[in-house]
CSV table of C-alpha atoms and ligand atoms in Angstrom, one decimal:
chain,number,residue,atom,x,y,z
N,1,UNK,CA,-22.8,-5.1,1.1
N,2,UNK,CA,-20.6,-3.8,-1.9
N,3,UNK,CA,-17.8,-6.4,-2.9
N,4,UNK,CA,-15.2,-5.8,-5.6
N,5,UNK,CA,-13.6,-8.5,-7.1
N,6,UNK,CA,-10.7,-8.3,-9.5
N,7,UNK,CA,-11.1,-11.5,-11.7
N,8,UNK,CA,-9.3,-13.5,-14.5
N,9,UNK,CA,-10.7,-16.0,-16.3
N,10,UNK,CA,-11.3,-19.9,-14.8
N,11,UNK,CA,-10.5,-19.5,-10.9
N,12,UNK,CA,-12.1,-16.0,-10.2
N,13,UNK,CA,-15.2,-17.3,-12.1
N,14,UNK,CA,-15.4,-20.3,-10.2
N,15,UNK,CA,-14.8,-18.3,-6.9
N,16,UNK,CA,-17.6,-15.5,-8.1
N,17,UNK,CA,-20.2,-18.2,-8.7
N,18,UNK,CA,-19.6,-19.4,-4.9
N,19,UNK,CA,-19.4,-15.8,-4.0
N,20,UNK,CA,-22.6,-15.3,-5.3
N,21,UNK,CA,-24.7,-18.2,-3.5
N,22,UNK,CA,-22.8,-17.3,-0.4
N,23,UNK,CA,-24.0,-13.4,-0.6
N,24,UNK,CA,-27.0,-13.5,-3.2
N,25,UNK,CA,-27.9,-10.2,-1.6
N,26,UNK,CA,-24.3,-8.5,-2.3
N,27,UNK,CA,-23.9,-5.8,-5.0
N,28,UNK,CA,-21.0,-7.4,-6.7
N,29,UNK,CA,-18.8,-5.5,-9.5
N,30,UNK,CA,-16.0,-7.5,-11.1
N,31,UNK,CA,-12.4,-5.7,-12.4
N,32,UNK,CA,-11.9,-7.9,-15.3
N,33,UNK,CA,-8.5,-8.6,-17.1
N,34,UNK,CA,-8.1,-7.8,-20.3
N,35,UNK,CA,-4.7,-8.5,-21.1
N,36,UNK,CA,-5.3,-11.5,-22.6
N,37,UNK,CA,-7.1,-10.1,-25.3
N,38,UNK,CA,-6.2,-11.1,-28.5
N,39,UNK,CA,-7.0,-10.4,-32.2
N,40,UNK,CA,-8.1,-13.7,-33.9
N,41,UNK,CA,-9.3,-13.6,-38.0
N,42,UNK,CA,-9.6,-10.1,-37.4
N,43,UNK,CA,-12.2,-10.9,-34.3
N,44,UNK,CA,-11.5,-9.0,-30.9
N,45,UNK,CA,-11.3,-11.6,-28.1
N,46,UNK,CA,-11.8,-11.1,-24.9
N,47,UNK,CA,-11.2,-14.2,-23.1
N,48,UNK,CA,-11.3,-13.4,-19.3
N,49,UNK,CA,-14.5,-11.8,-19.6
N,50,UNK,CA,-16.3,-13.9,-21.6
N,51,UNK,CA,-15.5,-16.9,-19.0
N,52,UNK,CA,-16.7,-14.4,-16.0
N,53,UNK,CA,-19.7,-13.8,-18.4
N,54,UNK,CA,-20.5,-17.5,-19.6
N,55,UNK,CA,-20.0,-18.8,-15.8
N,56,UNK,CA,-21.9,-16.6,-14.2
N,57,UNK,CA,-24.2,-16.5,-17.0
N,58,UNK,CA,-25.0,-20.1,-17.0
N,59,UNK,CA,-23.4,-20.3,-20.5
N,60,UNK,CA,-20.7,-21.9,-19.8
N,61,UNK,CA,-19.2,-25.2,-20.7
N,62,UNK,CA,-18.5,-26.8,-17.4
N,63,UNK,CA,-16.4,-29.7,-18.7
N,64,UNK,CA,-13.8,-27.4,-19.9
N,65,UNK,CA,-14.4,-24.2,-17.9
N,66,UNK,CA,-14.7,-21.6,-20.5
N,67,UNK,CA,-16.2,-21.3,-24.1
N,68,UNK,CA,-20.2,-21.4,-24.6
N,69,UNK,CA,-22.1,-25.0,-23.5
N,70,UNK,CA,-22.5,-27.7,-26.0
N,71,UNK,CA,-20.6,-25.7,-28.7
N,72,UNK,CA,-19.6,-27.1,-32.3
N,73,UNK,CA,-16.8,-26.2,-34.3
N,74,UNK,CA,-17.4,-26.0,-37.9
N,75,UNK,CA,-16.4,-22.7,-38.7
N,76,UNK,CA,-12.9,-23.4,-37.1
N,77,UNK,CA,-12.8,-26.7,-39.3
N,78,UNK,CA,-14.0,-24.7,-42.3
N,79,UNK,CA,-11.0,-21.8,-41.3
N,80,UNK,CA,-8.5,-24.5,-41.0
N,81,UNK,CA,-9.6,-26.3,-44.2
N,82,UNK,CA,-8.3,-22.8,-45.9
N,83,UNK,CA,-5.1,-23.1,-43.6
N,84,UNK,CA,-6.0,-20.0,-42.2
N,85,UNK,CA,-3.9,-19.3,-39.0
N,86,UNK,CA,-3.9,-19.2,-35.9
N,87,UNK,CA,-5.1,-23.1,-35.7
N,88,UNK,CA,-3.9,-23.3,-32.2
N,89,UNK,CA,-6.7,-21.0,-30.5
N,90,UNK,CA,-10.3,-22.4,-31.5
N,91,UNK,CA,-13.3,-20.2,-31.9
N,92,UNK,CA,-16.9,-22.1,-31.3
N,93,UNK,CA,-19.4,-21.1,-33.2
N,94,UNK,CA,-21.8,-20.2,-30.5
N,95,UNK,CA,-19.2,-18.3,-29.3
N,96,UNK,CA,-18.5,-16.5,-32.6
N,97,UNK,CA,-21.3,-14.7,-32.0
N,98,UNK,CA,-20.1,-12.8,-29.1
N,99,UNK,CA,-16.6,-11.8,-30.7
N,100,UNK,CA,-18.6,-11.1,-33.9
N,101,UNK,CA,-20.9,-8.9,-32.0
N,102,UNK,CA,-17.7,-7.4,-29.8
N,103,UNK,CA,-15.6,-6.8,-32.3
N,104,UNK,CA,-18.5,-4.9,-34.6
N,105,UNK,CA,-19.4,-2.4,-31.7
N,106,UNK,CA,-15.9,-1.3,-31.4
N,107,UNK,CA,-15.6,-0.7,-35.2
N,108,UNK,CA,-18.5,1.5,-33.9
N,109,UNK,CA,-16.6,3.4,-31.7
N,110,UNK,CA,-17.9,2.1,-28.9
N,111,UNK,CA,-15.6,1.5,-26.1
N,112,UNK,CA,-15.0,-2.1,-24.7
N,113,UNK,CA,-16.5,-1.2,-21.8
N,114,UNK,CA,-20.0,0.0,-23.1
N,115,UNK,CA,-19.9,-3.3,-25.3
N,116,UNK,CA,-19.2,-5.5,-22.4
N,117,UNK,CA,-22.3,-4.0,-20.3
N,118,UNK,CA,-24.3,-4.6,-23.7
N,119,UNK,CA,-23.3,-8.6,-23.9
N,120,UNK,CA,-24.3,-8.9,-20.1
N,121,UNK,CA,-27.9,-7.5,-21.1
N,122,UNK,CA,-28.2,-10.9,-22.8
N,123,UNK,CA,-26.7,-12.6,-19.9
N,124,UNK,CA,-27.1,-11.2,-16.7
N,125,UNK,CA,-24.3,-12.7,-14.6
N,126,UNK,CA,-25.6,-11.4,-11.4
N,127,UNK,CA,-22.7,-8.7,-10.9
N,128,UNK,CA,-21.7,-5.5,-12.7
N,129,UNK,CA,-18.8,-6.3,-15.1
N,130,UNK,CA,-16.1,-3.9,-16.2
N,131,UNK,CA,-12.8,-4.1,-18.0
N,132,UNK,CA,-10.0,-3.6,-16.1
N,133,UNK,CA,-9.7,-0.7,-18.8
N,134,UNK,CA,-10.9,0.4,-22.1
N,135,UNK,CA,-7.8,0.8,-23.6
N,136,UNK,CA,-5.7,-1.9,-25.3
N,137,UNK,CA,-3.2,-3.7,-23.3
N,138,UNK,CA,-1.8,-6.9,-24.6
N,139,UNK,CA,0.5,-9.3,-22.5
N,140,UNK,CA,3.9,-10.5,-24.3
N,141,UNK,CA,5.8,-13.3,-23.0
N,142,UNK,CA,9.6,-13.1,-24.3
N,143,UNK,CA,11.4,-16.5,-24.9
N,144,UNK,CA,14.6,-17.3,-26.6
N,145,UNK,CA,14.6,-17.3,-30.2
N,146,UNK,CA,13.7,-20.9,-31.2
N,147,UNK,CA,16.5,-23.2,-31.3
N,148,UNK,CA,19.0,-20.6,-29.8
N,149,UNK,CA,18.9,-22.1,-26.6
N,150,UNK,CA,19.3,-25.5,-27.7
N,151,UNK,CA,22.1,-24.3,-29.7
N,152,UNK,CA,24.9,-24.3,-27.1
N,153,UNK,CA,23.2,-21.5,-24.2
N,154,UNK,CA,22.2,-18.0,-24.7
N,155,UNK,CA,22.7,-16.6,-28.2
N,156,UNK,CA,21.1,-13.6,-26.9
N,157,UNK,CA,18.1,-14.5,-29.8
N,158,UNK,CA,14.7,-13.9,-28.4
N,159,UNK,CA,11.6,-12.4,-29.4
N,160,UNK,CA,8.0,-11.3,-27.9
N,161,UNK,CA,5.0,-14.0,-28.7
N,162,UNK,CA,1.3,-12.7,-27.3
N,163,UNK,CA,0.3,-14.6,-24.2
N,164,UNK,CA,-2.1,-17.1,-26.0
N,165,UNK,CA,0.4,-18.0,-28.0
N,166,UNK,CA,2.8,-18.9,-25.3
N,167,UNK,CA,-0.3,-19.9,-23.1
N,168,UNK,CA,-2.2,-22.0,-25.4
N,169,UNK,CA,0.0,-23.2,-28.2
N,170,UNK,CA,3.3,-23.6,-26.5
N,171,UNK,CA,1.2,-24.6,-22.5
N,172,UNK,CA,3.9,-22.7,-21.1
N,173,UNK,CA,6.7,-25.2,-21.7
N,174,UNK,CA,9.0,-22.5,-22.9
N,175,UNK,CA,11.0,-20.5,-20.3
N,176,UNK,CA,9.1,-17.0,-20.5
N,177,UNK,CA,12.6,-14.7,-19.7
N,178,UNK,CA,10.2,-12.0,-19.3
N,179,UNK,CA,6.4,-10.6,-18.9
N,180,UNK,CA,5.8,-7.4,-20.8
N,181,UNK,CA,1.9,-5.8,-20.9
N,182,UNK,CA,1.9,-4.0,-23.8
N,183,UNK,CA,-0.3,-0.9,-23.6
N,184,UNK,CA,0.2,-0.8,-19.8
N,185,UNK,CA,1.4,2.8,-19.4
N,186,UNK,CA,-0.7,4.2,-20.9
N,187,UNK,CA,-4.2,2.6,-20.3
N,188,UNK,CA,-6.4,4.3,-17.6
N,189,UNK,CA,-9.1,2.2,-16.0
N,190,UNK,CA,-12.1,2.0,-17.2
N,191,UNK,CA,-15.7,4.3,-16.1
N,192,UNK,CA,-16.1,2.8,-12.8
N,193,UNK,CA,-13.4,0.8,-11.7
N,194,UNK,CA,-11.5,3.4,-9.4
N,195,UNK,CA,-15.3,4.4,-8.4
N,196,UNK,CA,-16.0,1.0,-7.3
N,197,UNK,CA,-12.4,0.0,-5.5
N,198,UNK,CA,-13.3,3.7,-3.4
N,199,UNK,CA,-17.0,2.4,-2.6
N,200,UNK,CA,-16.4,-1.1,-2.1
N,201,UNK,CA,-17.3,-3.2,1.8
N,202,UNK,CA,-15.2,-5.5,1.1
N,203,UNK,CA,-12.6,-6.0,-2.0
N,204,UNK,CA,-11.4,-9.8,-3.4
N,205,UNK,CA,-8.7,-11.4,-5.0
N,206,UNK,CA,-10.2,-14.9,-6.5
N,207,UNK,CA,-7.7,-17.6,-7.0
N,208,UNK,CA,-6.7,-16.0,-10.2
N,209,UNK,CA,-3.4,-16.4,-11.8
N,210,UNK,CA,-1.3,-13.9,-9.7
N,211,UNK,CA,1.4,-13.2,-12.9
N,212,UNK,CA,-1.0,-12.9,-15.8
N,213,UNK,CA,-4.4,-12.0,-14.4
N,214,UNK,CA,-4.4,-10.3,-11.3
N,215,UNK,CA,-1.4,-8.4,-12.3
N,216,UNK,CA,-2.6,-6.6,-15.1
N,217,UNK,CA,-5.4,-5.4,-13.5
N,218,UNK,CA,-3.4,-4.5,-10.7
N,219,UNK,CA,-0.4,-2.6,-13.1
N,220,UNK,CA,-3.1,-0.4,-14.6
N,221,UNK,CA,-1.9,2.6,-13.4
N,222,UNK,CA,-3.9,3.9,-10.6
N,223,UNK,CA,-5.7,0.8,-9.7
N,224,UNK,CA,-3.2,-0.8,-7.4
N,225,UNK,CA,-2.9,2.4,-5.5
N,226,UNK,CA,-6.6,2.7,-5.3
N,227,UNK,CA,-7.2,-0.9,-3.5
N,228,UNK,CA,-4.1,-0.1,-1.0
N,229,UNK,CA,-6.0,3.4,-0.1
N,230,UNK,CA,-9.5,1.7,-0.2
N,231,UNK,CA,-10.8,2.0,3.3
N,232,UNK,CA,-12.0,-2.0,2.6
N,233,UNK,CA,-10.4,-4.7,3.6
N,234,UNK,CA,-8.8,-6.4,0.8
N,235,UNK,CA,-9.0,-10.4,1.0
N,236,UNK,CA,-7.5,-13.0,-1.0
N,237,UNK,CA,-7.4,-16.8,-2.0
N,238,UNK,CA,-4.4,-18.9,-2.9
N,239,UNK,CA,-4.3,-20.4,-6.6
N,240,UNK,CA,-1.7,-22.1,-5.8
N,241,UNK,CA,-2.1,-25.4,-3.5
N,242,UNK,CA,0.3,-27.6,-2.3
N,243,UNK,CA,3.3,-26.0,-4.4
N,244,UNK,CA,1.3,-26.4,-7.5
N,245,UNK,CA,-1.5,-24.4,-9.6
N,246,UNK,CA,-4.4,-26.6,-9.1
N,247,UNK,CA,-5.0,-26.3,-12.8
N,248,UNK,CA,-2.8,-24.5,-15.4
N,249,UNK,CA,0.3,-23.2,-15.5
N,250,UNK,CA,0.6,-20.4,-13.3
N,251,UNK,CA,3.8,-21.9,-11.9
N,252,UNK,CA,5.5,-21.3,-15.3
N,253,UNK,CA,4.1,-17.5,-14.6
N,254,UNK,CA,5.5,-17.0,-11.5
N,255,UNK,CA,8.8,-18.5,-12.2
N,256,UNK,CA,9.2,-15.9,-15.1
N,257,UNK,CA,8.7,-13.2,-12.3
N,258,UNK,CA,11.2,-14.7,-10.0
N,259,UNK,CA,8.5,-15.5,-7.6
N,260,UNK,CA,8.4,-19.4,-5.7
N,261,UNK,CA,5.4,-21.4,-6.6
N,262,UNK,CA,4.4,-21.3,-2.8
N,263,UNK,CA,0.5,-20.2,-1.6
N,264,UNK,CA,3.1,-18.2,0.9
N,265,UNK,CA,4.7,-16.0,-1.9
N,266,UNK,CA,2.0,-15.4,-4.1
N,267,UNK,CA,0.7,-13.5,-0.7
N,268,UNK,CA,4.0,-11.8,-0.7
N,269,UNK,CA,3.2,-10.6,-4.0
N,270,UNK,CA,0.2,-8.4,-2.6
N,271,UNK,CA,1.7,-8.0,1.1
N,272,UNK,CA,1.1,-4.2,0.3
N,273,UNK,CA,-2.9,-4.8,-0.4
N,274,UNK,CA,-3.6,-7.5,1.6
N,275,UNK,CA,-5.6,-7.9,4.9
N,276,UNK,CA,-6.2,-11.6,4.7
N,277,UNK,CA,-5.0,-14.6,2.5
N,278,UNK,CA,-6.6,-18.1,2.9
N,279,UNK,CA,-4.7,-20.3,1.7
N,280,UNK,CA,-5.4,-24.7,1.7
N,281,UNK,CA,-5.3,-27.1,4.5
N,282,UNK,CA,-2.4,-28.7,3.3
N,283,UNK,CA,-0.7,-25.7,3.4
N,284,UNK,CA,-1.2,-24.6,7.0
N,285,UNK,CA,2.3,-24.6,7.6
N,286,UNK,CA,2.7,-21.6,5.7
N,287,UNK,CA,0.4,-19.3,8.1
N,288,UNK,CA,3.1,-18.3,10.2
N,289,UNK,CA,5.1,-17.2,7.3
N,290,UNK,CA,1.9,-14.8,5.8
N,291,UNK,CA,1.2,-13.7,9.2
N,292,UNK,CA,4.6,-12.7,9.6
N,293,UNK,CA,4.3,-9.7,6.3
N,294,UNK,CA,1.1,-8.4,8.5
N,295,UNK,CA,-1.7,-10.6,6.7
N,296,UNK,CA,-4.0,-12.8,8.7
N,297,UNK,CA,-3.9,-16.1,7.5
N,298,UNK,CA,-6.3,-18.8,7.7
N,299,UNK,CA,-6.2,-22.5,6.1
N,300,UNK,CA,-9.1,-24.0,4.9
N,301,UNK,CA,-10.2,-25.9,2.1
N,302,UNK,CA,-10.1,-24.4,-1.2
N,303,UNK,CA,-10.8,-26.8,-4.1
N,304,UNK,CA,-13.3,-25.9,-5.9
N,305,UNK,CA,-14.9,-28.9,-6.3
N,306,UNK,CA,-18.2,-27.6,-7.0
N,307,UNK,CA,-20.8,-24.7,-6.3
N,308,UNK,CA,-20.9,-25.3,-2.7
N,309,UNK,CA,-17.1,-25.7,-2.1
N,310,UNK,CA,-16.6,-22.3,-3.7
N,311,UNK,CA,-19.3,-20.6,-1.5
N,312,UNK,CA,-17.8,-22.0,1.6
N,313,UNK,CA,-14.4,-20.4,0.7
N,314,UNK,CA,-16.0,-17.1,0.2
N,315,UNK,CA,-17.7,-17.2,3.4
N,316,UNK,CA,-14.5,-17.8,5.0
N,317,UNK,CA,-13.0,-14.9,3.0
N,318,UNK,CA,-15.8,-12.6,4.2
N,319,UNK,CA,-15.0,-13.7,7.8
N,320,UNK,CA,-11.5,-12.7,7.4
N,321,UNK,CA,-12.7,-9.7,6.2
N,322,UNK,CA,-14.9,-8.6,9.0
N,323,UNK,CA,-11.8,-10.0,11.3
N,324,UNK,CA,-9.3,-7.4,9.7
N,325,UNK,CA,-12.3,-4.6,10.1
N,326,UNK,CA,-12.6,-4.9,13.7
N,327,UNK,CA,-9.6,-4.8,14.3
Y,1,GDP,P1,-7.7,-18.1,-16.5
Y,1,GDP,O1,-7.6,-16.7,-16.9
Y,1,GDP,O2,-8.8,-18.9,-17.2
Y,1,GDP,O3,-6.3,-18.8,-16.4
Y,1,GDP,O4,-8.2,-18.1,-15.0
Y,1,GDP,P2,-7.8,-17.4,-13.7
Y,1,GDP,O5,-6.5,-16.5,-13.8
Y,1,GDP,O6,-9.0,-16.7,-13.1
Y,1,GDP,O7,-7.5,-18.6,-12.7
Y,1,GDP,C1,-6.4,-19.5,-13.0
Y,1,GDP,C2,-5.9,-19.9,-11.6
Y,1,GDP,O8,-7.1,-20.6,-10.9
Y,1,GDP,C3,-4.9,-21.0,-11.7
Y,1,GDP,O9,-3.7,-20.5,-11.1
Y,1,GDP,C4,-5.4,-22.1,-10.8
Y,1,GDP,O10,-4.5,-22.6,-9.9
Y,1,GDP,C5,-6.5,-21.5,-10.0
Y,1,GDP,N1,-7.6,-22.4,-9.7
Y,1,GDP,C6,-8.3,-23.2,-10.6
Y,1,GDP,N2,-9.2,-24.0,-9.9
Y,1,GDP,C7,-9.0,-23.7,-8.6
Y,1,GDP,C8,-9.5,-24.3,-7.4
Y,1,GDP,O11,-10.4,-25.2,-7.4
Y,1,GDP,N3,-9.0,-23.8,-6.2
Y,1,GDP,C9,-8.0,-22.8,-6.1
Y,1,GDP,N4,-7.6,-22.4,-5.0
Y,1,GDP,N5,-7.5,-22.3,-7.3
Y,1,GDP,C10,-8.0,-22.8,-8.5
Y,2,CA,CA1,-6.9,-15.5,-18.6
């Protein structure tokens, strides 16, 4: 069975390692987001993948969810010693080694995607990884120029800060007015990912964040047409339990898009792709409202609580699957 999986960082990983020990036999390629790529002392970053990488890698370190196991941080103390910025986005130094590496083989000319399938040699996560593209897209959050809003309303002041910055220095606690992916327009996707959309049994939305994950992947143009003319059926998982992102801030994402923190209208968001949504038990009273924009709609439980829990929801999502199929 062919699966394609369109992944951020934390949640799809999490799902793709239960996916994995629920279908060990599947040939499994992963649409990775790269919009949350970011420059850092003149290293290229690439976030999202390395977390699908390190995870599925059995690199990762599981207290936090990303970054390489049992890392140490003395070049970031040595950086900060100089006062070098940005101090809000640390680097381990195991993990230096993969931007170092990275960000050399595209000085090469290499393109991200040829230096992702060389990182996995060392890896092997078990799946085919690819970049949702190989060109640069960046995503900008606008806010209000600082102070303006606290100085009596809307000043009209604002200005774009990259994603991390709004993500990881600020957590989100300033109202994003809007989401811009820099780059989108004019990035194709990358060798292989309209190829394996086309060829896929079965294609998967992980409980990534809807706004800043899925989406660019998704907005790259040609690949959200691709999934809604892919002959598989195209299953989902809620991120979003209970009204809340189970960890997070994808509610400040969605709010910035006008969309309801609600397991019910993050499906709404992909109504157009979607064959089946499974969202959590406690949110069973939302079926009826998915079922009514044509998805089939199943609650089940979907914390990820560990290895297992995560392969059980992806059973359930291949079930759904096969569902929509016969139909
Ligand atoms: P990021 O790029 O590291 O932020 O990771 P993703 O975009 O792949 O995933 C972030 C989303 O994963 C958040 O919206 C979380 O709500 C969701 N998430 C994290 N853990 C769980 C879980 O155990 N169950 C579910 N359903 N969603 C989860
Ligand atoms: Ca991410």
């Amino acid at each position: 069975m062919r699966i394609t999986a369109l992944a951020g960082g934390i949640g799809g990983s999490r799902f793709l390692r239960g996916l994995l020990r629920a279908v060990p036999d599947a040939e499994v390629t992963v649409i990775g987001n790269t919009a949350d790529d970011i420059t850092l002392h003149g290293l290229h970053v690439s976030p999202d993948l390395d977390t699908v990488m390190y995870t599925l890698g059995d690199g990762v370190e599981e207290s936090q969810g990303w970054g390489r196991r049992d890392d140490t941080n003395v070049v970031a103390a040595e950086l900060a010693a100089y006062g070098a910025e940005p101090q809000w986005f640390t680097l381990g130094d195991r993990d230096l080694a993969t931007h170092l590496i990275r960000t050399r083989m595209l000085a090469a000319g290499y393109p991200l995607s040829a230096v992702t399938e060389a990182l996995c040699d060392r890896w092997r996560p078990g799946v085919q990884l690819l970049p949702m593209t190989d060109d640069r897209v960046e995503t900008h959050v606008v806010v209000a120029e600082s102070g303006s809003e606290a100085a009596g309303g809307d000043t009209g002041g604002e200005r774009a800060i990259h994603f991390q910055e709004w993500w990881v220095r600020l957590h989100a606690e300033v109202p994003a007015r809007r989401i811009v992916l820099v780059g989108i327009e004019q990035a194709t996707p990358a060798p292989g990912v309209l190829d394996a959309i086309a060829a896929a049994d079965v294609i998967v939305l992980p409980p990534s964040n809807p706004v800043v994950s899925i989406g660019p992947i998704l907005a790259v143009p040609g690949v959200r047409d691709a999934v809604r003319a892919a002959a598989a059926p195209v299953v989902g998982v809620s991120p979003i339990i209970g009204g809340a992102p189970v960890r997070g801030m994808a509610d400040a994402a969605l709010t910035a898009i006008g969309v309801p923190t609600s397991a019910a209208a993050v499906a709404e968001l992909f109504a157009d792709l979607l064959d089946g949504w499974l969202v959590d038990t406690v949110d069973a009273a939302a079926v009826p409202a998915v079922e009514s924009v044509g998805v089939r709609c199943r609650a089940v439980p979907l914390l990820m609580t560990d290895v297992d829990a995560a392969a059980a929801m992806a059973r359930t999502a291949l079930d759904l699957a096969e569902e929509a199929r016969a139909r």
